[in-house]
mmCIF file of C-alpha atoms in Angstrom:
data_model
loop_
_atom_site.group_PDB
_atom_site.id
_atom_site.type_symbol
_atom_site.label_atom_id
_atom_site.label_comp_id
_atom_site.label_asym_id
_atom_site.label_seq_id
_atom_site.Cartn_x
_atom_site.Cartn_y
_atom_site.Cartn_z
ATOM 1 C CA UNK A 212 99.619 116.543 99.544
ATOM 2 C CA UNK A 213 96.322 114.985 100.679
ATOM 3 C CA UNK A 214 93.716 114.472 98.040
ATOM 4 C CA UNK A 215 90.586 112.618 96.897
ATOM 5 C CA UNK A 216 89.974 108.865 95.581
ATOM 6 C CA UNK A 217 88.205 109.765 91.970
ATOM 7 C CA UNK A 218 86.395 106.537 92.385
ATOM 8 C CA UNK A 219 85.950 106.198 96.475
ATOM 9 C CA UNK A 220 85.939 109.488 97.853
ATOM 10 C CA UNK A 221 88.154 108.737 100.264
ATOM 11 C CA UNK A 222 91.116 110.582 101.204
ATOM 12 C CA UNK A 223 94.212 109.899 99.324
ATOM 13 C CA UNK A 224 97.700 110.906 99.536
ATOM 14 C CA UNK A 225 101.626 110.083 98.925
ATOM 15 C CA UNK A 226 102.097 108.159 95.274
ATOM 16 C CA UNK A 227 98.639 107.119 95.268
ATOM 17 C CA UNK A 228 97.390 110.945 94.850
ATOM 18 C CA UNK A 229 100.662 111.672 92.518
ATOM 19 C CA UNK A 230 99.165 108.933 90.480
ATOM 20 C CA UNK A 231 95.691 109.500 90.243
ATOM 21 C CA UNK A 232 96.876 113.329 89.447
ATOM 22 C CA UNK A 233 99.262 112.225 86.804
ATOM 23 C CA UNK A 234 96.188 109.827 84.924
ATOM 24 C CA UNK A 235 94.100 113.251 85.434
ATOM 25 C CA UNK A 236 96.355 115.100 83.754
ATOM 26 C CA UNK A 237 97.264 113.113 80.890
ATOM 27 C CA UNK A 238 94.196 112.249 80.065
ATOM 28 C CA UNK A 239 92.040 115.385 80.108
ATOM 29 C CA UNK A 240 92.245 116.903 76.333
ATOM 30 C CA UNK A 241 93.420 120.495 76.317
ATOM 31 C CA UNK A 242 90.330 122.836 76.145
ATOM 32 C CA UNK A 243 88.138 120.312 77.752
ATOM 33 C CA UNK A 244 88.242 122.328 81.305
ATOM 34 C CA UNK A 245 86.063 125.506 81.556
ATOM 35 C CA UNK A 246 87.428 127.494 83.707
ATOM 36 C CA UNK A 247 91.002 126.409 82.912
ATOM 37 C CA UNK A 248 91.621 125.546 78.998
ATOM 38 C CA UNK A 249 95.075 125.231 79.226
ATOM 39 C CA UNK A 250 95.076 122.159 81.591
ATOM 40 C CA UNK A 251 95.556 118.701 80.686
ATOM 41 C CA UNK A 252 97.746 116.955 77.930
ATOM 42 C CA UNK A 253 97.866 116.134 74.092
ATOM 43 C CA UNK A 254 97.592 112.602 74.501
ATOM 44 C CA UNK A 255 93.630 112.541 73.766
ATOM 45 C CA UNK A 256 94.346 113.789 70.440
ATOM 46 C CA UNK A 257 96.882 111.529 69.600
ATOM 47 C CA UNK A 258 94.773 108.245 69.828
ATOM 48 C CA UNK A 259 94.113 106.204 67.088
ATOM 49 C CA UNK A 260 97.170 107.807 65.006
ATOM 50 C CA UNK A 261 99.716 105.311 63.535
ATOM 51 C CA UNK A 262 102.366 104.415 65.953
ATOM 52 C CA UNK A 263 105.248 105.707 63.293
ATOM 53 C CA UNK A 264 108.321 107.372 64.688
ATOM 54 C CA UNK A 265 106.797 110.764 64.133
ATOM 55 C CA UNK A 266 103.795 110.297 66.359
ATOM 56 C CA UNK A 267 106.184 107.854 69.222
ATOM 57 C CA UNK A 268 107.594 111.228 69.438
ATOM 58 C CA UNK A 269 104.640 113.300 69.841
ATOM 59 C CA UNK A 270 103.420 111.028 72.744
ATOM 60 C CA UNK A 271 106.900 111.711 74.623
ATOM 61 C CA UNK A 272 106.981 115.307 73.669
ATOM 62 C CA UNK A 273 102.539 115.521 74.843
ATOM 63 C CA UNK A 274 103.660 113.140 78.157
ATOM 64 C CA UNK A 275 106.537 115.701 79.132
ATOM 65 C CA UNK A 276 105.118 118.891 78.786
ATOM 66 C CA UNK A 277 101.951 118.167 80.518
ATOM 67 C CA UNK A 278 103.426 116.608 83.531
ATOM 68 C CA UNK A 279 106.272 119.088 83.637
ATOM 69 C CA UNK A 280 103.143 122.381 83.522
ATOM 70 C CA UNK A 281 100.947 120.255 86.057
ATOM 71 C CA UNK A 282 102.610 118.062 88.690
ATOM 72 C CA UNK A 283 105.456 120.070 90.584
ATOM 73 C CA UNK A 284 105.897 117.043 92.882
ATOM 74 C CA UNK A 285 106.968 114.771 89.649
ATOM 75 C CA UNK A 286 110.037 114.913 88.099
ATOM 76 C CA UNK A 287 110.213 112.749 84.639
ATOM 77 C CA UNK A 288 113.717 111.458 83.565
ATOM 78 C CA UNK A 289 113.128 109.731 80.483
ATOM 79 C CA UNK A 290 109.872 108.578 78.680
ATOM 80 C CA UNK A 291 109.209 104.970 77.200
ATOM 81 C CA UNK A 292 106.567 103.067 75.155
ATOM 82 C CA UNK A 293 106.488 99.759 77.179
ATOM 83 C CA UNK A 294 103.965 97.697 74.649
ATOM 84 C CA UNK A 295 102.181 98.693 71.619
#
C-alpha cells in the first residue's frame, strides 16, 4: 500500500507507511475522529498512570487491540515495554 509522509507529503510506502500507520493509530485517543469514533487506541488515556503491573497490562492489552482492529497488514506476536 502506497501512502502519504504526515510530515513531507511525499509518497510513502512498504514499512515506512506500516509505520507511520501504526504511530497513527496508537496514538489517536478513541472518540477523537469525527466521522469515525471508534478508531484509534487506548494508549492516550493511559499516560501519566503509574507503571504498576495492572496498567503494564493495560498498555499491552490497548497496543493489541488497536493494531489488531486497524492494520490488516501487521501481525503482532508478543508485546514488550523496552524502557520505562
Amino acid at each position: 500500500m502506497t501512502g502519504m509522509s504526515r510530515t513531507t507529503g511525499k509518497a510513502l510506502g512498504g514499512n515506512d507507511h506500516l509505520a507511520q500507520s501504526i504511530g497513527d493509530i496508537l496514538s489517536t485517543p478513541l472518540g477523537s475522529r469525527v466521522m469515525r469514533r471508534d478508531y484509534g487506541s487506548m494508549l492516550p488515556d493511559l499516560i501519566d498512570h503509574p507503571l504498576n503491573g495492572d496498567n503494564r497490562l493495560l498498555v499491552y492489552a490497548a497496543t493489541a487491540m488497536a493494531i489488531r482492529r486497524w492494520e490488516p497488514r501487521f501481525r503482532l506476536k508478543r508485546c514488550r515495554l523496552a524502557a520505562v
